Short mmCIF file of C-alpha atoms in Angstrom, two decimals:
data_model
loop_
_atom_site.label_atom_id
_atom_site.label_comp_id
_atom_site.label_asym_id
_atom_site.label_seq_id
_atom_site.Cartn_x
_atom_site.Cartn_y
_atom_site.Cartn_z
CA UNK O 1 78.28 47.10 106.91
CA UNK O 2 81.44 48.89 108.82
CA UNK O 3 83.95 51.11 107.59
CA UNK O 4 87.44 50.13 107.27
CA UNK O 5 88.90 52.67 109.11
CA UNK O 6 92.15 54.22 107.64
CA UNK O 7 94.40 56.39 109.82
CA UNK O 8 95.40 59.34 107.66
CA UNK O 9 97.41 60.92 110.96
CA UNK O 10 100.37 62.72 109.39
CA UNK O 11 103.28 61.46 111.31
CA UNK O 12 105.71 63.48 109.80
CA UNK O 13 106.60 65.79 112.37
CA UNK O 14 107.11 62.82 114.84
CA UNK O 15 110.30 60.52 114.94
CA UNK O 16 110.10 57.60 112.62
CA UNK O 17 108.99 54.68 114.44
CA UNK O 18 110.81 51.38 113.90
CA UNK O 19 114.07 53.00 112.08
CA UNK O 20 116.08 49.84 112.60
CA UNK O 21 112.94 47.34 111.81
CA UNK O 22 112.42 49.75 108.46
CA UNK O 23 116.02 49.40 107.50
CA UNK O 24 116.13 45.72 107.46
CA UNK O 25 112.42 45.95 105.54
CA UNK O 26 114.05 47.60 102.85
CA UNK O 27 116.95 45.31 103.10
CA UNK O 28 114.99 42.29 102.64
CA UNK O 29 112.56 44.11 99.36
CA UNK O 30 116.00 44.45 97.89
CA UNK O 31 116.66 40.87 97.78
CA UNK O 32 113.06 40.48 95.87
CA UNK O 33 114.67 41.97 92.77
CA UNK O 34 118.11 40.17 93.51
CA UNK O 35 116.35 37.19 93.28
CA UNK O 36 116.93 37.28 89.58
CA UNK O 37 118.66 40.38 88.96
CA UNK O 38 121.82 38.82 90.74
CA UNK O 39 122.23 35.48 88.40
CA UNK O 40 121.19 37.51 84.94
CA UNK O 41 124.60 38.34 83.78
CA UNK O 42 125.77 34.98 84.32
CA UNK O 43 122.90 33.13 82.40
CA UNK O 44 124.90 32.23 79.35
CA UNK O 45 128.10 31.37 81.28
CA UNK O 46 125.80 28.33 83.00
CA UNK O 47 124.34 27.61 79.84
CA UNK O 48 127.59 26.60 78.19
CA UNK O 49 129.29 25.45 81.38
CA UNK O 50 126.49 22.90 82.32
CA UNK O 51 125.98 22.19 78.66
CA UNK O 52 122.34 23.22 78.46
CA UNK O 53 120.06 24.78 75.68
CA UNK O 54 119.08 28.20 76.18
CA UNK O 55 115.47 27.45 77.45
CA UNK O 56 116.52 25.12 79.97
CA UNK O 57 118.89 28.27 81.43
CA UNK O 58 116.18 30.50 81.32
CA UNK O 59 114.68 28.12 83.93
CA UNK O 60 117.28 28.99 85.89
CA UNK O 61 116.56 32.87 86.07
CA UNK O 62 112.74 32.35 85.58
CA UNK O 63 111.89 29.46 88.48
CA UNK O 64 111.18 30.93 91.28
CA UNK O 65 109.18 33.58 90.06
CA UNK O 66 106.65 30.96 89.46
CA UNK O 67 107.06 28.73 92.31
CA UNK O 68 106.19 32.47 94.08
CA UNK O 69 103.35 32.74 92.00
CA UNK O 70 102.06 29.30 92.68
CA UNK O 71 103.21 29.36 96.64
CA UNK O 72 102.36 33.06 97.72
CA UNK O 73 98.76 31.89 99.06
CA UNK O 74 100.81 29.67 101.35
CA UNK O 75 102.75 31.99 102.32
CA UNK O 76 99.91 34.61 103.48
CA UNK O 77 98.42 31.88 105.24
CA UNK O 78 101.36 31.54 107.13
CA UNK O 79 101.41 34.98 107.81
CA UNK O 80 97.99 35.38 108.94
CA UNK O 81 98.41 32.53 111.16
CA UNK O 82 101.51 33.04 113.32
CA UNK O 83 102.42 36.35 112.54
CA UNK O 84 104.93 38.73 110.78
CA UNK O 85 108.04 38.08 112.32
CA UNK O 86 108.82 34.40 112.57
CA UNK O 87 107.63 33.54 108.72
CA UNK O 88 109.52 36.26 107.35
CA UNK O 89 113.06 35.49 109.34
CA UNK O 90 112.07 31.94 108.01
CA UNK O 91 111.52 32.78 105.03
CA UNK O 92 114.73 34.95 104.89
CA UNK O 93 116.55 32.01 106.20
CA UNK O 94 115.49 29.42 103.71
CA UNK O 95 116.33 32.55 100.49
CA UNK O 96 119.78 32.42 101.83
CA UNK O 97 120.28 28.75 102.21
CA UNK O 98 118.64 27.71 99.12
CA UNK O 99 119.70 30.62 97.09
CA UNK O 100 123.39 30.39 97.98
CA UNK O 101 123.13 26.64 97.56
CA UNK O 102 124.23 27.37 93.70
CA UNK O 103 127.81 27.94 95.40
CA UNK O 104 128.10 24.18 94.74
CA UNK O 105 125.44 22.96 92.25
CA UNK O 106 127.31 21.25 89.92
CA UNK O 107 124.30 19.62 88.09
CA UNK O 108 121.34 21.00 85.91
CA UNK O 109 119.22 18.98 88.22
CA UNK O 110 120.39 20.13 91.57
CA UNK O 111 120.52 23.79 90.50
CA UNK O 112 116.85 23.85 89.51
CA UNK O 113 115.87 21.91 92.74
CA UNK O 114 117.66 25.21 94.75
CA UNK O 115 115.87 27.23 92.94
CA UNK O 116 112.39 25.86 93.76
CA UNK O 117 112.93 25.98 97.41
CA UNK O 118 114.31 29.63 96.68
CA UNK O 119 111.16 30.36 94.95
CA UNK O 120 109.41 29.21 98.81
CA UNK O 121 111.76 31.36 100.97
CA UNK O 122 110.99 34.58 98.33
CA UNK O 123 107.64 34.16 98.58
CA UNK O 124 107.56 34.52 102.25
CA UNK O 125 110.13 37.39 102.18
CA UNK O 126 108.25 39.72 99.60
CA UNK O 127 104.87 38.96 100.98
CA UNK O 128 106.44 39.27 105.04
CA UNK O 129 107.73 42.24 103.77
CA UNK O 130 104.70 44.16 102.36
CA UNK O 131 102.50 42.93 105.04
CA UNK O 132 105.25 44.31 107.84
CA UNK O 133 105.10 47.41 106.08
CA UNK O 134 102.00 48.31 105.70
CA UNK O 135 100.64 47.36 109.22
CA UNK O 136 103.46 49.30 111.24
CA UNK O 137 102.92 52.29 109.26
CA UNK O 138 99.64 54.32 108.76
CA UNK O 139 98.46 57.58 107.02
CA UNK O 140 100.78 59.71 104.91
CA UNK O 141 103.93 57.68 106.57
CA UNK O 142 102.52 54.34 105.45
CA UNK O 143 102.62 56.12 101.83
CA UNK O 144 106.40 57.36 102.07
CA UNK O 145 107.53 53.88 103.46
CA UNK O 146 106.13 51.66 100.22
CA UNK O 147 107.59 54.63 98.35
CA UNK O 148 111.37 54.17 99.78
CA UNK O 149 110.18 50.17 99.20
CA UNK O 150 109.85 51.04 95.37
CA UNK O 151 112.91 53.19 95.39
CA UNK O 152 115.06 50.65 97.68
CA UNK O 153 113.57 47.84 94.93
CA UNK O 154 114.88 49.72 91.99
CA UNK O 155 118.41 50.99 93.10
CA UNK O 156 118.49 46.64 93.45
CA UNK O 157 117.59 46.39 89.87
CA UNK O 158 120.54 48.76 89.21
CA UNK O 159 123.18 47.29 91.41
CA UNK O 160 122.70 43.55 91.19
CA UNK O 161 123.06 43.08 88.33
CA UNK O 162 126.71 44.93 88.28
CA UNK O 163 127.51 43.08 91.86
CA UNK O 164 126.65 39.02 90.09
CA UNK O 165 128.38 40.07 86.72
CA UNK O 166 131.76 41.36 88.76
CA UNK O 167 131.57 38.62 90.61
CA UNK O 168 131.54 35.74 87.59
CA UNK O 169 134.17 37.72 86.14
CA UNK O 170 136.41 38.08 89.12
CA UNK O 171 135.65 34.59 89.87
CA UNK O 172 133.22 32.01 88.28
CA UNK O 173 129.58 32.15 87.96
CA UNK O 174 129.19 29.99 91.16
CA UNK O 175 130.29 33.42 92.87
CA UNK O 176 127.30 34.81 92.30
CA UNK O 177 125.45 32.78 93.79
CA UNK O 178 127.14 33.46 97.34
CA UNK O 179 125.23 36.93 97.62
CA UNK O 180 121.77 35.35 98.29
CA UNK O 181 123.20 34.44 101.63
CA UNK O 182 122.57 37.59 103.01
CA UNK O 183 119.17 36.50 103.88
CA UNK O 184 120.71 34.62 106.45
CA UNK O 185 121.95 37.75 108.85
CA UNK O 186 119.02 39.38 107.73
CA UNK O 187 116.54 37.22 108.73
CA UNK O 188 118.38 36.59 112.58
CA UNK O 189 117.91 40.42 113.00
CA UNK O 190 114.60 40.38 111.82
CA UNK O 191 113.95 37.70 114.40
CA UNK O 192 115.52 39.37 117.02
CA UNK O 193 114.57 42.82 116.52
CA UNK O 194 110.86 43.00 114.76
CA UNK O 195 107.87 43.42 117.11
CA UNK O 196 105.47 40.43 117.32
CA UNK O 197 101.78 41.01 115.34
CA UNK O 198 99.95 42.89 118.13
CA UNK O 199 96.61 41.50 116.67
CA UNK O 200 96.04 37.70 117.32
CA UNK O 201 93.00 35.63 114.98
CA UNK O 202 89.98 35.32 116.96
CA UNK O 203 88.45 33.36 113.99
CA UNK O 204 88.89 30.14 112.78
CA UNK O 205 90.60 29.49 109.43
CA UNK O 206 87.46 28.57 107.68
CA UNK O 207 85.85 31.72 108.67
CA UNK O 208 89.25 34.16 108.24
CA UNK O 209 89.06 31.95 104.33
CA UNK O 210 85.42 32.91 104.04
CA UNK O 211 85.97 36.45 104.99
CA UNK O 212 88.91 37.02 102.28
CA UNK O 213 86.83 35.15 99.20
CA UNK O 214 83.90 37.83 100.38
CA UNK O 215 86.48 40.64 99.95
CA UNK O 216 87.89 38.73 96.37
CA UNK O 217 84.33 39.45 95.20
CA UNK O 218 84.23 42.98 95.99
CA UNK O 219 85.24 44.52 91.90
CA UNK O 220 87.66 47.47 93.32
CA UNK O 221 90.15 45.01 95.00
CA UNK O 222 89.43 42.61 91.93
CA UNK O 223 90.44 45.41 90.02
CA UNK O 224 93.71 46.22 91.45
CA UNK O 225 94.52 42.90 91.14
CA UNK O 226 94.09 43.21 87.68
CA UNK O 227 96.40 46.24 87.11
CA UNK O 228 99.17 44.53 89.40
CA UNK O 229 99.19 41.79 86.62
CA UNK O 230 98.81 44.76 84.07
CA UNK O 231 102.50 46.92 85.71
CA UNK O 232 104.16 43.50 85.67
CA UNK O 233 103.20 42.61 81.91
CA UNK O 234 104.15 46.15 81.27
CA UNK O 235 107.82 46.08 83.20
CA UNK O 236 108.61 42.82 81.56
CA UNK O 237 107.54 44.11 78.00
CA UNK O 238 110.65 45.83 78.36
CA UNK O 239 112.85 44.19 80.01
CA UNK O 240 112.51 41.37 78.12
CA UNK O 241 112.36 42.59 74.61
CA UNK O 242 113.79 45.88 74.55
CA UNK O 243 116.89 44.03 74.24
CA UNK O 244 115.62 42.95 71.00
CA UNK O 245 114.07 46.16 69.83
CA UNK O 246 117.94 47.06 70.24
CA UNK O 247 119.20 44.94 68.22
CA UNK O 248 117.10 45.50 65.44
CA UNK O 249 118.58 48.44 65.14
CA UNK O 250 121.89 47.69 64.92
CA UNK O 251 122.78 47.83 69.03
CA UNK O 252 123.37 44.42 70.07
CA UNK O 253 125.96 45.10 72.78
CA UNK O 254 124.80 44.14 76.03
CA UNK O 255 126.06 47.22 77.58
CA UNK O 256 123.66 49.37 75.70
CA UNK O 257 120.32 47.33 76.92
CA UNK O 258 122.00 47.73 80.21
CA UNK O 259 121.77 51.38 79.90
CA UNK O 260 118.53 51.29 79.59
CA UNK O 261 117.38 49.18 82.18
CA UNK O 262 119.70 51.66 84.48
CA UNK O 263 117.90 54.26 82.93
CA UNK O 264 114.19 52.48 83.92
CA UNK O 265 115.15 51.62 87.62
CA UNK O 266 116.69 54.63 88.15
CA UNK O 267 113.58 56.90 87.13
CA UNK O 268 111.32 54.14 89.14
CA UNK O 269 113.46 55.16 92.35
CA UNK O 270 113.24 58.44 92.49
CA UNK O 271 109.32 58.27 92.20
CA UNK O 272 109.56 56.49 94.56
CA UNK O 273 111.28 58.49 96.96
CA UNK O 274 108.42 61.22 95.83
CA UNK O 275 105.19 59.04 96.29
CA UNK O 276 104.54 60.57 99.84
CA UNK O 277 104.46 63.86 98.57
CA UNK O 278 102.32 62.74 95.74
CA UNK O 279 100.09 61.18 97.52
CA UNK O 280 99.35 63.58 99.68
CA UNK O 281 98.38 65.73 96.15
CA UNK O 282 96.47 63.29 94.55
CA UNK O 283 93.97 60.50 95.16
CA UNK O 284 94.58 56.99 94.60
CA UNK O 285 92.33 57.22 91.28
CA UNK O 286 94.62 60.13 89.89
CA UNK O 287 97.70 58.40 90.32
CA UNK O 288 96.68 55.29 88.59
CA UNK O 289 95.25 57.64 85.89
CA UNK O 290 98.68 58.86 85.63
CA UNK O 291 100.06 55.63 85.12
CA UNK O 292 97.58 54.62 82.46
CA UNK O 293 99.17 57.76 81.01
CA UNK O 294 102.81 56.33 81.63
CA UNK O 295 101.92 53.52 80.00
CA UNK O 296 100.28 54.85 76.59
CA UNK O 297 103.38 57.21 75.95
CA UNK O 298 105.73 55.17 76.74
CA UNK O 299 104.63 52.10 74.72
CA UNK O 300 104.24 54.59 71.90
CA UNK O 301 107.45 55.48 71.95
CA UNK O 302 108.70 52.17 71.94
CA UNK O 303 106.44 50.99 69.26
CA UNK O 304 106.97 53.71 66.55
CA UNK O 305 110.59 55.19 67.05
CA UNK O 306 113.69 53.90 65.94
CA UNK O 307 116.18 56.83 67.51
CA UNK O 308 117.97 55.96 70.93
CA UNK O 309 117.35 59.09 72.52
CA UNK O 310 113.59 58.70 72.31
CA UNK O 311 113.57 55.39 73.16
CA UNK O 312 115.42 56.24 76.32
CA UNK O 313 112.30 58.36 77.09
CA UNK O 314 110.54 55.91 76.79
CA UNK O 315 112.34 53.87 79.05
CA UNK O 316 112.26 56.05 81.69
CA UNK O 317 108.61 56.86 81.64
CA UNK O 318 108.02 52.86 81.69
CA UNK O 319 109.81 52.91 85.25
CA UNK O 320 107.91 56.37 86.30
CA UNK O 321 104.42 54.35 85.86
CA UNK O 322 106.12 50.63 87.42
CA UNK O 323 106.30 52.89 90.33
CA UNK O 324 103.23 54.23 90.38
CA UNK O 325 101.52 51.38 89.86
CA UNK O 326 103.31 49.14 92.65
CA UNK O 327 103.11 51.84 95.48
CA UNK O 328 99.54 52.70 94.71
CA UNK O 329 98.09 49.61 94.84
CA UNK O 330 100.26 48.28 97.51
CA UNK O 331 98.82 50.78 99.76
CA UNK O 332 95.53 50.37 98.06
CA UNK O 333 95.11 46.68 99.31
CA UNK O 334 96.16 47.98 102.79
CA UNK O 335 93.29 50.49 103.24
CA UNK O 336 91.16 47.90 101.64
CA UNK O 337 91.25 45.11 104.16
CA UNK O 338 91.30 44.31 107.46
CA UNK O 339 95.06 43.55 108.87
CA UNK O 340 93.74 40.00 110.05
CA UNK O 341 93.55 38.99 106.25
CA UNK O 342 96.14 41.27 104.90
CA UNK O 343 98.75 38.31 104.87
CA UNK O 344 96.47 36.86 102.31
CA UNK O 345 95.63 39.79 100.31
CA UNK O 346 99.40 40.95 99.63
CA UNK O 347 100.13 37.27 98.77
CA UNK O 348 97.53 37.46 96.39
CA UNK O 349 99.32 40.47 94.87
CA UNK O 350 102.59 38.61 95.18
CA UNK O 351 100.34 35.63 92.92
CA UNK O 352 99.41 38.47 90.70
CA UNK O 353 102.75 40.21 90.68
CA UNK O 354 104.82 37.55 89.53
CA UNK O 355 102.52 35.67 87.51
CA UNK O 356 101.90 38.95 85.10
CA UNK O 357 106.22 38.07 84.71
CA UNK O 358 105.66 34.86 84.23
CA UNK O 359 103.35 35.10 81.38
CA UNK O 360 104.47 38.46 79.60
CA UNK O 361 107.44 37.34 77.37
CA UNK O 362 104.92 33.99 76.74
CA UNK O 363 102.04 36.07 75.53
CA UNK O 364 103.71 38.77 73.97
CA UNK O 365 106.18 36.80 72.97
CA UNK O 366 103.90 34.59 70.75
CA UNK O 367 102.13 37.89 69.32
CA UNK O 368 105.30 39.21 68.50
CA UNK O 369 106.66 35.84 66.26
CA UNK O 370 103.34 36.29 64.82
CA UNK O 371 103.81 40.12 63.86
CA UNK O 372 106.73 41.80 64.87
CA UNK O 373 108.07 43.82 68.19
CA UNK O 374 106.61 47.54 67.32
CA UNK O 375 103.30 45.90 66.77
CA UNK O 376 103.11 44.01 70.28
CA UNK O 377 104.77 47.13 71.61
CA UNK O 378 101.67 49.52 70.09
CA UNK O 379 99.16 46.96 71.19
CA UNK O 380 99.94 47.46 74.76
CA UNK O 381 99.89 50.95 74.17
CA UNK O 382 96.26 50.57 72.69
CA UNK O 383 95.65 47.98 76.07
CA UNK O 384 96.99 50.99 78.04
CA UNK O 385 94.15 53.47 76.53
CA UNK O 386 91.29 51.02 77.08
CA UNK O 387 92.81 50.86 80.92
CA UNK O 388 93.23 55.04 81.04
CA UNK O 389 89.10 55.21 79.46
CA UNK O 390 87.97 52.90 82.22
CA UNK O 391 89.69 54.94 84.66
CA UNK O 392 88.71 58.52 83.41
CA UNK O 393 85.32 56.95 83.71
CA UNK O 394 84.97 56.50 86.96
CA UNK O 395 84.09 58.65 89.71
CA UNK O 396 86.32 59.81 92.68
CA UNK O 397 87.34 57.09 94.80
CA UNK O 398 84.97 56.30 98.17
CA UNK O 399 85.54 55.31 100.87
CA UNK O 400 85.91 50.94 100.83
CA UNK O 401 83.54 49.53 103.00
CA UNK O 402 83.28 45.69 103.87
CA UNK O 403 81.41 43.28 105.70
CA UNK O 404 81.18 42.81 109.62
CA UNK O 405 84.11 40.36 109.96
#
């Protein structure tokens, strides 16, 4: 058995390596969230344009997240196998092409078919990404980076949505569309400008495949794994059907869910901007303990109160523990294996990630016919305390050890 060795060298008093690199990094995490954040407002002005029902539209926002659920092993692959730089300006490339494609869909058909092959190019732009990330950076800088990445993420959530719903008004919903080609400058500077993977595969696939199922079986990175599915259900518990909870109580303007969702990215971001400082307080086990926390309170507060002001609290503590969740196990994966496989792992995560989106309005969206919204809401809560036992039960975090690779 060998250690994986971390680097927990404080480069704070240093210059910040890769400033240029970093900015186009954060850059390029942004356009993870605009992936859907950009095309939300304008959701019911395709519906009725391309004559559609309202499931069929929803496939229009909801798409690629599970073409990169299904697609992010792929992607890591890739990754693993020729490097950070040229999948990630490809990937970047084909997000712009096929994302700003819906400039001149004119057709159900040919909109959804965009949209897949957007799903491919977002898979290898938020796994490229991460991986870039997290294996230019080490130690306490490694933890402010994915911190900024949360915070850069969220200030998306906020803006996008504002940016595609000026731009169908100004214009026509088409309009919106034209953002995603961004990724296209984007991913010609990362090209040009991102240093190559110093650390080539001496392995064969078979044996780089072998080594990452080995890891798979180890139960702390299972168990990450299963809390990044856990943050997603979480985010999209509100996202989805706070809305609702809304209008239940008499606040079915738009602009008023909107406020909220402000509200949840803009806590989210500056936690984000924190998590250095945090991390060097706490351990990796306290902060998730922390989010278990998040999670009870703010699910409780959702569940059982009907005044705005308290469910605004609970709002924002829903986006305090999405960030704590995301930038602690993002880093967690990184010190738990070897950068040879880490393509794989964080596309994993990505699988995890998105497929926790994919299924939370369907499962709690079923419970909730079945009952009603405060009841799913409290059950997550009551999810959230088994999660917060089985983490006040375990002992202070080791050092993760692994296999001779």
């Amino acid at each position: 058995m060998s250690k994986i060795i971390v680097n927990e060298t404080s480069c704070d008093k240093g210059p910040l390596p890769y400033r240029t690199v970093l900015v186009l990094l954060l850059l390029a995490s942004m356009l993870t969230v605009m992936a859907g954040a950009i095309i939300t407002p304008v959701v019911e002005v395709m519906r009725g344009d391309l004559k559609i029902d309202g499931t069929a539209a929803g496939l229009i926002l909801t798409m690629h997240g599970l073409v990169i659920a299904v697609s992010s092993p792929l992607a890591g692959w890739l990754i693993d196998r020729w490097g950070r730089r040229v999948p990630l300006a490809a990937g970047l490339v084909m997000y712009g092409l096929a994302g700003g494609a819906g400039v001149f869909a004119e057709s159900y058909q040919a909109l959804i078919a965009s949209r897949i092959i957007f799903g491919l190019g977002a898979a290898l732009v938020f796994t490229g990404t991460t991986v870039a990330m997290l294996a230019l950076y080490r130690g306490t800088l490694r933890d402010r980076v994915m911190g900024w990445r949360t915070t850069a993420t969220s200030i998306g959530g906020v803006i996008f949505p504002l940016i595609g719903g000026g731009l169908a008004t100004l214009m026509s919903w088409h309009a919106a569309f034209g953002v995603y080609l961004i990724g296209l400058p984007i991913g010609i500077a990362v090209l040009a400008m991102m240093p190559a993977s110093q650390e080539k595969a001496q392995k064969s696939t078979r044996q780089q495949g072998d080594a990452m199922l080995t890891l798979l079986r180890q139960p702390a990175l299972t168990g990450i794994f299963f809390l990044v599915i856990v943050q997603a259900v979480m985010l999209y518990a509100l996202a989805v059907f706070l809305p609702q909870r809304l209008a239940e109580l008499g606040y079915q303007m738009p602009v008023v869910a909107s406020l909220y969702m402000a509200l949840m990215s803009g806590t989210s971001s500056v936690i984000g901007a924190y998590f250095g400082r945090l991390r060097q307080r706490w351990s990796y086990l306290a902060l998730l303990r922390w989010t278990a926390v998040a999670w009870v309170g703010a699910f409780l507060l959702l569940g059982l109160s009907g005044d705005l002001w308290l469910l605004a609290v609970g709002s924002a503590i829903t986006g305090i523990s999405n960030a704590l969740a995301f930038s602690t196990t993002s880093v967690m994966v990184a010190d738990f294996v070897p950068e040879k496989v880490l393509g794989r792992a964080m596309a994993v995560f990505s699988t995890c990630m998105f497929l926790g989106q994919f299924l939370s309005p369907v499962l709690l969206g079923a419970l909730i016919e079945q009952t009603s919204l405060t009841t799913g809401y409290l059950m997550l809560s009551g999810g959230a305390t088994l999660i917060l036992t089985v983490l006040l039960l375990m002992r202070q975090e080791r050092k993760l050890t692994e296999k001779a690779l």
